Short mmCIF file of C-alpha atoms in Angstrom, two decimals:
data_model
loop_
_atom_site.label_atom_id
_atom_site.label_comp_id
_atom_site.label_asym_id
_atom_site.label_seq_id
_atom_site.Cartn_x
_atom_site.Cartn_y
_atom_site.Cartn_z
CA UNK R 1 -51.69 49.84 31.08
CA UNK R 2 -48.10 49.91 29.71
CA UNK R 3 -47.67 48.75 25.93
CA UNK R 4 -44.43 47.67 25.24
CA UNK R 5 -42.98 46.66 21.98
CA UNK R 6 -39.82 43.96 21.38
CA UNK R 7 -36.52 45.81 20.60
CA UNK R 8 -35.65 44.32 17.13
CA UNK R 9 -32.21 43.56 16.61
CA UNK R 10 -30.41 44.98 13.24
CA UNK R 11 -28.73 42.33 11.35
CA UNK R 12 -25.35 43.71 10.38
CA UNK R 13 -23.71 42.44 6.99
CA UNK R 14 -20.37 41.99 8.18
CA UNK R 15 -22.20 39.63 11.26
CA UNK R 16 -24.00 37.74 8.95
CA UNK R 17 -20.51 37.37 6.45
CA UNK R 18 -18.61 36.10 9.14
CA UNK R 19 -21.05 33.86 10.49
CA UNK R 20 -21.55 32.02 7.19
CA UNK R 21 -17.68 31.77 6.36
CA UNK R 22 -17.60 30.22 10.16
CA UNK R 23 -20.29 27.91 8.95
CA UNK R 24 -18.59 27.19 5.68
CA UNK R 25 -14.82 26.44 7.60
CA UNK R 26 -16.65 24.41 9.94
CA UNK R 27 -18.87 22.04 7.35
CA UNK R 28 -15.40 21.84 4.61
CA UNK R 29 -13.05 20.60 8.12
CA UNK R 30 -16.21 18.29 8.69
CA UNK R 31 -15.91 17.17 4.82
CA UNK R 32 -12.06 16.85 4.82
CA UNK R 33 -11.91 15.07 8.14
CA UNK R 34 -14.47 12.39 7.16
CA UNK R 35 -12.58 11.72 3.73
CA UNK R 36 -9.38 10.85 5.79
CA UNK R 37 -10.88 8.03 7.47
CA UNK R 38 -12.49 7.01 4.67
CA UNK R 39 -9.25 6.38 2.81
CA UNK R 40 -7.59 5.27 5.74
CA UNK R 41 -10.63 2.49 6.43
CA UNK R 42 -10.20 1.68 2.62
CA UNK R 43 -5.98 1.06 2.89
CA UNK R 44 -6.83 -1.11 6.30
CA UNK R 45 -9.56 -3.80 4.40
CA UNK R 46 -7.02 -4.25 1.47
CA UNK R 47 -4.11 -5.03 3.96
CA UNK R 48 -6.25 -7.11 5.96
CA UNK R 49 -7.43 -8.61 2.38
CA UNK R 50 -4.12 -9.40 1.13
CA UNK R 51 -2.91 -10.95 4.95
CA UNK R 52 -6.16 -13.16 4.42
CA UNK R 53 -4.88 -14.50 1.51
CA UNK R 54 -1.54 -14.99 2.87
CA UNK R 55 -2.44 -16.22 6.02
CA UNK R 56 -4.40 -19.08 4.18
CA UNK R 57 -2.28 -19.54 1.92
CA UNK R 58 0.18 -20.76 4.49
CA UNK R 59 -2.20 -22.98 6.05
CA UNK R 60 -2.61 -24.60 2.97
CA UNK R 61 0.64 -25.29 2.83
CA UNK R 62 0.87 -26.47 6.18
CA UNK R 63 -2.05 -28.79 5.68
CA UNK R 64 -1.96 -30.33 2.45
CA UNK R 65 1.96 -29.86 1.91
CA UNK R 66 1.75 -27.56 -0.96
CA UNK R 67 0.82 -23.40 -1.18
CA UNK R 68 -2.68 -23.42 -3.46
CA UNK R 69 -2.62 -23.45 -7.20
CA UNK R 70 -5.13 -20.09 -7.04
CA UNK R 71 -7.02 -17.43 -5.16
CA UNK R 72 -10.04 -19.67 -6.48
CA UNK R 73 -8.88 -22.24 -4.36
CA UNK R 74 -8.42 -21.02 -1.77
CA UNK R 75 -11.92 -18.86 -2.02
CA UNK R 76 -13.62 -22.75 -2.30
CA UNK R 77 -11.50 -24.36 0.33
CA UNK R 78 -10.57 -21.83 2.68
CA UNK R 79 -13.33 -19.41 2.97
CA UNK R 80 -11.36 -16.64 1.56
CA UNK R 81 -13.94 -14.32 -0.13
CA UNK R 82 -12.69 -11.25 -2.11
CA UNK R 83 -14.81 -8.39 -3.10
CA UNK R 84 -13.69 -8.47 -6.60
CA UNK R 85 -15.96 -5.51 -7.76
CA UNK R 86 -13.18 -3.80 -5.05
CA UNK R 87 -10.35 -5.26 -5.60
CA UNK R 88 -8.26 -7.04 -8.25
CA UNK R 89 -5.88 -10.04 -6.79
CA UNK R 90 -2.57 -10.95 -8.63
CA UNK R 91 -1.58 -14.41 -7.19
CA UNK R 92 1.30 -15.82 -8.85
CA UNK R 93 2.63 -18.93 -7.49
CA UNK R 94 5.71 -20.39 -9.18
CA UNK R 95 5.98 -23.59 -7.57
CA UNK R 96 3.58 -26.13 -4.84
CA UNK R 97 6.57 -25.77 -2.47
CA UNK R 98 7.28 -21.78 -2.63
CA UNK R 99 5.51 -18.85 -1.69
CA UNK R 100 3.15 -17.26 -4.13
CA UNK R 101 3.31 -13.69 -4.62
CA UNK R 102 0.48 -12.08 -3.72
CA UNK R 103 -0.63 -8.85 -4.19
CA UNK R 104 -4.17 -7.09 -3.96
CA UNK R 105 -4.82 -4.02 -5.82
CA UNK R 106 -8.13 -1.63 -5.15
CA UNK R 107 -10.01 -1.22 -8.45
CA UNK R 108 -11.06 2.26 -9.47
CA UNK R 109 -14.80 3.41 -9.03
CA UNK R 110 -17.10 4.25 -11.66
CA UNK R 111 -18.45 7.70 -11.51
CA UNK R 112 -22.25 8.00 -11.79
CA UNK R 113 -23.23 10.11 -14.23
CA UNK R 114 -25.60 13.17 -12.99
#
């Protein structure tokens, strides 16, 4: 009967190097790539935030004959609802009969302490 034994492959260094900086590229593209859209997700909910409060604002107006006295206002009437552990909203409306300026501002996160 024939005995044979499996051929065991030598691991070079230099193999193993440039498989784990191929790893590393791979995982820190991954990282980079995600963080993009994040930010970019994050710039799209504060302009869609801020055209909310526009967009209602002007209905107000077109309604009642008059743009809202606050954000409050319109969050009770108009089923605005800002996130305002996100974001901080500056509405400042001069007159009932002109447009408000509105702006919306993203609030900076807390870092958790390790």
């Amino acid at each position: 009967m024939l005995h044979m034994e499996p051929v065991k492959k030598k691991h070079s260094l230099p193999g193993m190097l440039l498989s784990s900086l191929i790893t590393l590229a791979v995982l820190a593209a991954f990282f980079f790539l995600t963080r993009g859209l994040f930010d970019r997700t994050e710039d799209e909910e504060l302009r869609i935030l801020e055209d909310a409060i526009r967009r209602a604002s002007v209905q107000c107006y077109a309604i009642e004959g008059r743009y809202p006295p606050s954000v409050e206002y319109l969050e009770e009437h108009y089923g605005i609802v800002v996130d305002t552990d996100r974001y901080a909203v500056f509405y400042d409306g001069f007159a009932s009969n002109l447009m408000p300026d509105i702006t919306v501002i993203p609030l900076e996160k807390e870092e958790s302490s390790l």
